[in-house]
């Protein structure tokens, strides 16, 4: 007598409850080429204010360039040659603008997520922030997306749908059954060429509020951050932002990206006076920076000595203005920007600040008579913009 064929429900009774995790791991690897470490068993709540760590690293805009992103982390001694965390208990802040202008946006999101998990096991921490390009993409503004960047999301959507189909083989693995990834996404967009419509739809589905990529990766971002005596923000802070409440800002932006809040105030994340678009402290000419406004903002944040920001490319490298109360760290390292050589900012436990650069001589104004150590980087004290940099021992 032939053995009866097992029905899917019978089959599912005999497989491990970890089937969903297996599918997620399979899809993650197919999309990113990475096996993510397990999530920490005890999740730490997101914070706006952190105490001063022994070592703090700030990394500027990455804009879809995975290769340069790894260079920046390696320059600061945070990852080894196999791209695993080796930074010990270092705290790292990446100031936003992972998205747009480059071809590896999703891969960088996975890369940062991997380092977040690895760093926590070593007592360190990687904190990621929202830039204006994260906000633009959640809003469906894709003006700065590359063709390959669109294709990366098309490939991701294909694998994501495969994963949902696999989970539907077993009842109960997908809560509420399989949901259509593209539910509510238009079939066509004005002015969009037919050959890229599928990719645009995939990007909309992934990054809209409560979209899978937005919810998984961007809801863990903060929009403003205080670490020790340093304030981090992508564009800049004004007095009205501080008055609104820093924790309130982070909560409202996070809830909007995660689909828990229908909208978020444009005064916070849109327009030239918002936290992610402001350039009042970023002008190449120091005399054009509003130092009095900056000093007022810092005075209203307990213990704050400096504001660290990205957003505006500094062609001469990381620099400070307003007596180094404003430090600008976007060096345009992405090949989609100015293809600058990576630089990162380091602050030690004594609040001493220096630049780590991969080449001490690669820009005008960097004067050094010593041979450059490309592997370890060279340290500099922060210059006021336009002044020569002063070499210190790395």
Coordinates of C-alpha atoms in Angstrom, one line a residue:
X1 CA 0.0 0.0 0.0
X2 CA 1.4 3.4 -1.0
X3 CA 2.2 5.9 1.7
X4 CA -0.1 8.9 1.5
X5 CA 1.4 12.1 0.1
X6 CA 2.0 14.6 2.8
X7 CA 0.0 17.8 2.5
X8 CA 1.7 21.1 3.1
X9 CA 0.0 21.4 6.5
X10 CA 1.3 18.0 7.5
X11 CA 4.8 18.9 6.2
X12 CA 4.8 22.1 8.2
X13 CA 4.1 20.2 11.4
X14 CA 7.4 18.4 11.0
X15 CA 9.7 21.2 10.2
X16 CA 11.5 23.5 12.8
X17 CA 9.8 26.6 13.9
X18 CA 12.9 28.4 12.6
X19 CA 11.7 28.1 9.0
X20 CA 10.9 31.8 8.8
X21 CA 14.3 32.7 10.1
X22 CA 15.9 30.4 7.5
X23 CA 14.0 32.1 4.7
X24 CA 15.0 35.5 6.0
X25 CA 18.6 34.5 6.1
X26 CA 18.4 33.0 2.6
X27 CA 16.9 36.2 1.2
X28 CA 19.3 38.5 3.1
X29 CA 22.3 36.6 1.7
X30 CA 20.8 36.6 -1.8
X31 CA 20.4 40.4 -1.7
X32 CA 23.5 41.5 0.2
X33 CA 26.0 38.6 0.1
X34 CA 26.1 38.8 3.9
X35 CA 25.2 36.5 6.7
X36 CA 24.0 38.8 9.4
X37 CA 25.0 37.9 13.0
X38 CA 22.0 37.0 15.3
X39 CA 20.2 40.0 16.8
X40 CA 21.2 40.8 20.4
X41 CA 19.0 38.8 22.8
X42 CA 18.4 42.0 24.8
X43 CA 17.5 45.0 22.6
X44 CA 18.6 48.4 23.8
X45 CA 16.1 51.2 23.4
X46 CA 17.0 54.1 21.1
X47 CA 18.4 57.1 22.9
X48 CA 19.0 60.7 22.0
X49 CA 21.6 61.4 24.6
X50 CA 24.7 59.2 25.3
X51 CA 27.5 59.7 27.8
X52 CA 31.0 60.3 26.6
X53 CA 32.7 57.1 25.4
X54 CA 36.4 56.4 25.5
X55 CA 36.6 56.8 21.7
X56 CA 34.1 58.4 19.4
X57 CA 34.3 58.3 15.6
X58 CA 32.1 60.4 13.2
X59 CA 31.7 59.3 9.6
X60 CA 30.2 61.6 6.9
X61 CA 27.9 61.0 3.9
X62 CA 28.3 57.6 2.2
X63 CA 26.0 58.0 -0.8
X64 CA 25.7 54.5 -2.1
X65 CA 29.5 53.8 -2.4
X66 CA 30.2 50.5 -0.5
X67 CA 33.9 50.5 -1.3
X68 CA 34.5 54.0 0.1
X69 CA 32.3 53.2 3.1
X70 CA 34.5 50.3 4.0
X71 CA 37.6 52.5 3.4
X72 CA 36.3 55.0 6.0
X73 CA 35.6 52.3 8.6
X74 CA 38.9 50.7 8.0
X75 CA 40.7 54.0 8.2
X76 CA 39.4 54.4 11.7
X77 CA 40.5 50.9 12.7
X78 CA 36.9 49.7 13.0
X79 CA 36.9 46.7 10.6
X80 CA 39.5 44.2 9.7
X81 CA 40.4 42.9 6.2
X82 CA 37.4 40.6 6.3
X83 CA 35.1 43.5 7.1
X84 CA 34.3 42.3 10.6
X85 CA 34.2 44.7 13.5
X86 CA 37.5 45.2 15.3
X87 CA 36.9 48.5 16.9
X88 CA 36.4 47.2 20.4
X89 CA 34.2 49.6 22.5
X90 CA 34.4 52.5 20.1
X91 CA 31.2 54.4 19.5
X92 CA 30.6 55.4 15.9
X93 CA 28.1 57.9 14.5
X94 CA 27.3 57.9 10.8
X95 CA 25.6 61.2 10.0
X96 CA 23.2 60.1 7.3
X97 CA 22.9 60.2 3.5
X98 CA 23.5 56.5 2.8
X99 CA 21.0 56.7 0.0
X100 CA 21.2 58.2 -3.5
X101 CA 24.1 59.0 -5.9
X102 CA 25.6 55.5 -5.8
X103 CA 24.9 51.9 -6.7
X104 CA 25.2 50.0 -3.4
X105 CA 22.5 51.6 -1.2
X106 CA 20.9 48.4 0.1
X107 CA 24.3 46.7 0.4
X108 CA 25.5 49.6 2.7
X109 CA 22.3 49.3 4.8
X110 CA 23.1 45.6 5.3
X111 CA 26.8 46.3 6.0
X112 CA 25.9 48.9 8.6
X113 CA 23.4 46.5 10.2
X114 CA 26.0 43.8 10.4
X115 CA 28.5 46.1 12.1
X116 CA 25.8 47.3 14.5
X117 CA 25.3 43.7 15.7
X118 CA 29.0 42.9 15.8
X119 CA 30.0 46.1 17.7
X120 CA 27.4 45.5 20.4
X121 CA 29.1 42.1 21.2
X122 CA 32.3 44.0 21.8
X123 CA 30.9 46.8 23.9
X124 CA 30.9 49.2 21.1
X125 CA 28.1 50.8 19.2
X126 CA 27.3 52.1 15.7
X127 CA 24.6 54.8 15.6
X128 CA 23.1 55.8 12.2
X129 CA 21.3 59.0 11.4
X130 CA 18.8 60.4 8.9
X131 CA 20.1 62.7 6.2
X132 CA 18.0 64.7 3.8
X133 CA 18.3 61.9 1.2
X134 CA 16.8 59.3 3.5
X135 CA 13.8 61.7 4.0
X136 CA 13.6 62.4 0.3
X137 CA 13.3 58.7 -0.5
X138 CA 10.7 58.0 2.1
X139 CA 8.8 60.9 0.5
X140 CA 9.2 59.2 -2.9
X141 CA 11.6 61.8 -4.2
X142 CA 14.1 59.9 -6.4
X143 CA 15.8 62.8 -8.2
X144 CA 19.3 61.6 -7.2
X145 CA 18.9 57.8 -7.8
X146 CA 21.3 56.1 -10.2
X147 CA 20.2 53.5 -12.8
X148 CA 22.1 50.8 -11.0
X149 CA 20.6 52.0 -7.7
X150 CA 17.1 51.5 -9.1
X151 CA 18.1 48.0 -10.3
X152 CA 19.4 47.1 -6.8
X153 CA 15.9 47.7 -5.5
X154 CA 14.3 45.8 -8.4
X155 CA 16.4 42.8 -7.5
X156 CA 15.7 43.1 -3.8
X157 CA 11.9 43.2 -4.5
X158 CA 12.1 40.0 -6.6
X159 CA 13.9 38.2 -3.7
X160 CA 11.5 39.6 -1.1
X161 CA 8.5 38.3 -3.0
X162 CA 10.2 34.9 -3.3
X163 CA 10.7 34.8 0.4
X164 CA 7.0 35.6 1.0
X165 CA 6.0 32.7 -1.3
X166 CA 8.3 30.3 0.5
X167 CA 6.8 31.4 3.9
X168 CA 3.3 30.8 2.6
X169 CA 4.1 27.2 2.0
X170 CA 3.4 26.8 5.7
X171 CA 0.4 28.2 7.4
X172 CA 1.1 30.6 10.2
X173 CA 4.7 31.5 9.1
X174 CA 3.4 34.6 7.5
X175 CA 1.1 36.5 9.8
X176 CA -2.1 37.5 8.1
X177 CA -1.1 35.6 5.0
X178 CA 1.1 36.9 2.1
X179 CA 0.8 40.7 1.7
X180 CA 1.2 42.3 -1.7
X181 CA 4.5 44.2 -1.6
X182 CA 3.1 46.6 -4.3
X183 CA -0.3 47.2 -2.7
X184 CA -1.2 50.8 -3.3
X185 CA 1.9 51.5 -5.5
X186 CA 0.9 53.1 -8.9
X187 CA 1.4 51.1 -12.0
X188 CA 2.8 54.1 -13.8
X189 CA 4.5 57.4 -13.0
X190 CA 4.4 60.6 -15.1
X191 CA 7.6 61.1 -17.0
X192 CA 9.1 57.7 -16.0
X193 CA 10.3 55.6 -18.9
X194 CA 8.5 52.2 -19.3
X195 CA 11.7 50.2 -19.0
X196 CA 12.4 51.4 -15.4
X197 CA 8.8 51.5 -14.1
X198 CA 9.2 48.1 -12.3
X199 CA 12.4 49.3 -10.5
X200 CA 10.7 52.6 -9.5
X201 CA 7.7 50.7 -8.1
X202 CA 10.1 48.5 -6.2
X203 CA 11.9 51.5 -4.7
X204 CA 8.6 53.1 -3.7
X205 CA 7.4 49.9 -2.1
X206 CA 10.6 49.5 -0.2
X207 CA 11.1 53.0 1.1
X208 CA 7.6 54.4 1.7
X209 CA 6.5 54.8 5.3
X210 CA 6.3 51.3 6.8
X211 CA 7.9 49.8 3.6
X212 CA 10.1 46.8 4.4
X213 CA 13.4 48.6 3.8
X214 CA 12.3 51.8 5.6
X215 CA 10.9 49.9 8.5
X216 CA 13.8 47.5 8.9
X217 CA 16.7 49.9 8.5
X218 CA 15.6 53.5 8.6
X219 CA 13.5 53.4 11.7
X220 CA 16.6 52.6 13.7
X221 CA 18.1 56.0 12.7
X222 CA 18.0 59.1 14.8
X223 CA 17.7 62.6 13.4
X224 CA 19.5 64.4 16.2
X225 CA 22.0 63.0 18.7
X226 CA 24.1 64.1 21.7
X227 CA 27.2 62.1 22.6
X228 CA 29.1 63.5 25.5
X229 CA 29.8 67.2 24.6
X230 CA 29.2 66.7 20.8
X231 CA 25.9 67.3 19.1
X232 CA 25.3 65.4 15.8
X233 CA 22.9 66.4 13.1
X234 CA 23.0 66.0 9.3
X235 CA 22.4 69.6 8.4
X236 CA 22.2 71.7 11.5
X237 CA 20.2 72.7 14.5
X238 CA 18.4 76.0 15.1
X239 CA 17.0 77.3 18.5
X240 CA 13.4 76.4 17.5
X241 CA 14.5 72.8 17.0
X242 CA 15.9 72.6 20.5
X243 CA 12.8 74.2 21.8
X244 CA 10.7 71.6 20.1
X245 CA 12.5 68.9 21.9
X246 CA 15.3 66.6 20.6
X247 CA 13.8 63.4 21.8
X248 CA 10.4 64.5 20.4
X249 CA 12.0 65.1 17.0
X250 CA 13.5 61.6 17.0
X251 CA 10.3 60.0 18.0
X252 CA 8.1 61.8 15.5
X253 CA 10.5 61.1 12.5
X254 CA 10.9 57.5 13.5
X255 CA 7.1 57.0 13.9
X256 CA 6.5 58.6 10.5
X257 CA 9.1 56.4 8.7
X258 CA 7.6 53.3 10.5
X259 CA 4.1 54.1 9.4
X260 CA 2.8 54.8 12.9
X261 CA 2.4 58.5 12.2
X262 CA 0.8 59.8 9.1
X263 CA 3.1 62.8 8.6
X264 CA 5.9 64.7 10.1
X265 CA 6.4 68.4 10.3
X266 CA 8.2 69.9 7.3
X267 CA 9.9 72.3 9.6
X268 CA 11.8 69.3 11.0
X269 CA 12.8 67.4 7.8
X270 CA 12.0 69.5 4.8
X271 CA 13.0 72.9 3.6
X272 CA 16.3 74.8 4.0
X273 CA 15.8 75.5 7.7
X274 CA 15.1 71.9 8.7
X275 CA 17.6 69.7 10.6
X276 CA 18.6 67.7 7.5
X277 CA 18.8 70.6 5.0
X278 CA 20.3 73.5 7.0
X279 CA 23.5 75.0 5.7
X280 CA 23.9 78.0 7.9
X281 CA 27.1 76.6 9.5
X282 CA 28.5 74.9 6.5
X283 CA 29.5 77.6 4.1
X284 CA 33.0 77.4 2.6
X285 CA 33.7 80.9 3.8
X286 CA 33.8 81.0 7.6
X287 CA 32.5 84.6 7.6
X288 CA 29.2 83.4 6.1
X289 CA 28.5 81.0 8.9
X290 CA 26.1 82.2 11.6
X291 CA 28.3 81.6 14.6
X292 CA 26.1 83.6 17.0
X293 CA 23.2 81.3 16.2
X294 CA 25.3 78.3 16.7
X295 CA 26.6 79.5 20.0
X296 CA 23.0 80.1 21.2
X297 CA 22.0 76.6 20.2
X298 CA 24.9 74.9 22.0
X299 CA 24.2 77.0 25.1
X300 CA 20.7 75.5 25.3
X301 CA 22.0 71.9 25.2
X302 CA 23.5 70.9 28.5
X303 CA 27.3 70.3 28.2
X304 CA 27.4 70.8 24.4
X305 CA 30.7 72.2 23.1
X306 CA 30.4 71.5 19.4
X307 CA 28.1 70.6 16.5
X308 CA 29.2 67.9 14.0
X309 CA 27.4 67.8 10.7
X310 CA 27.5 66.4 7.2
X311 CA 25.3 67.4 4.2
X312 CA 27.6 70.0 2.6
X313 CA 30.7 68.7 0.8
X314 CA 33.9 70.3 2.1
X315 CA 36.3 70.2 -0.8
X316 CA 39.4 70.8 1.4
X317 CA 38.4 68.1 3.9
X318 CA 37.1 68.0 7.4
X319 CA 37.3 71.4 9.0
X320 CA 35.9 73.6 11.7
X321 CA 34.5 77.1 11.9
X322 CA 33.2 79.3 14.8
X323 CA 36.2 78.5 17.0
X324 CA 35.7 74.8 16.1
X325 CA 32.2 74.8 17.5
X326 CA 31.0 73.7 14.1
X327 CA 32.8 70.8 12.5
X328 CA 31.9 69.7 9.0
X329 CA 32.7 66.1 8.0
X330 CA 31.2 65.5 4.6
X331 CA 34.2 65.1 2.3
X332 CA 32.2 63.9 -0.7
X333 CA 33.9 60.5 -0.6
X334 CA 31.4 58.7 -2.8
X335 CA 32.2 58.3 -6.4
X336 CA 28.7 59.7 -7.0
X337 CA 29.8 62.9 -5.4
X338 CA 33.4 64.3 -5.8
X339 CA 35.2 60.9 -5.2
X340 CA 37.1 62.4 -2.3
X341 CA 39.5 60.3 -0.3
X342 CA 37.9 59.2 3.0
X343 CA 38.4 61.2 6.2
X344 CA 36.8 60.5 9.6
X345 CA 36.7 62.5 12.8
X346 CA 38.0 61.1 16.1
X347 CA 37.2 62.3 19.6
X348 CA 38.9 60.7 22.6
X349 CA 37.7 60.4 26.2
X350 CA 39.4 63.8 27.0
X351 CA 37.3 65.5 24.3
X352 CA 40.4 66.0 22.1
X353 CA 39.5 66.1 18.5
X354 CA 41.5 65.1 15.4
X355 CA 41.1 64.1 11.8
X356 CA 42.0 60.7 10.5
X357 CA 42.8 60.8 6.8
X358 CA 44.0 58.3 4.2
X359 CA 46.4 60.8 2.6
X360 CA 47.8 63.8 4.4
X361 CA 48.8 65.4 1.1
X362 CA 45.8 64.9 -1.2
X363 CA 44.2 68.3 -0.8
X364 CA 45.5 71.9 -1.0
X365 CA 46.2 73.2 2.5
X366 CA 47.4 69.8 3.9
X367 CA 51.0 70.5 4.5
X368 CA 53.2 67.7 5.9
X369 CA 56.9 66.9 5.6
X370 CA 56.4 63.3 6.7
X371 CA 55.7 60.3 4.7
X372 CA 52.0 59.3 4.7
X373 CA 50.9 56.1 6.4
X374 CA 48.0 55.1 4.1
X375 CA 47.1 52.0 6.2
X376 CA 46.8 53.6 9.6
X377 CA 46.0 57.2 8.6
X378 CA 47.5 60.4 9.9
X379 CA 46.0 62.4 12.7
X380 CA 45.4 66.2 12.6
X381 CA 44.0 68.7 14.9
X382 CA 40.9 70.3 13.5
X383 CA 41.8 73.4 11.5
X384 CA 39.7 76.5 11.2
X385 CA 38.6 76.5 7.6
X386 CA 41.2 77.8 5.2
X387 CA 44.2 77.4 7.7
X388 CA 46.9 74.9 7.4
X389 CA 46.5 71.7 9.3
X390 CA 48.8 70.9 12.1
X391 CA 50.2 67.3 12.2
X392 CA 50.1 65.4 15.5
X393 CA 51.2 61.8 16.2
X394 CA 48.7 59.2 15.0

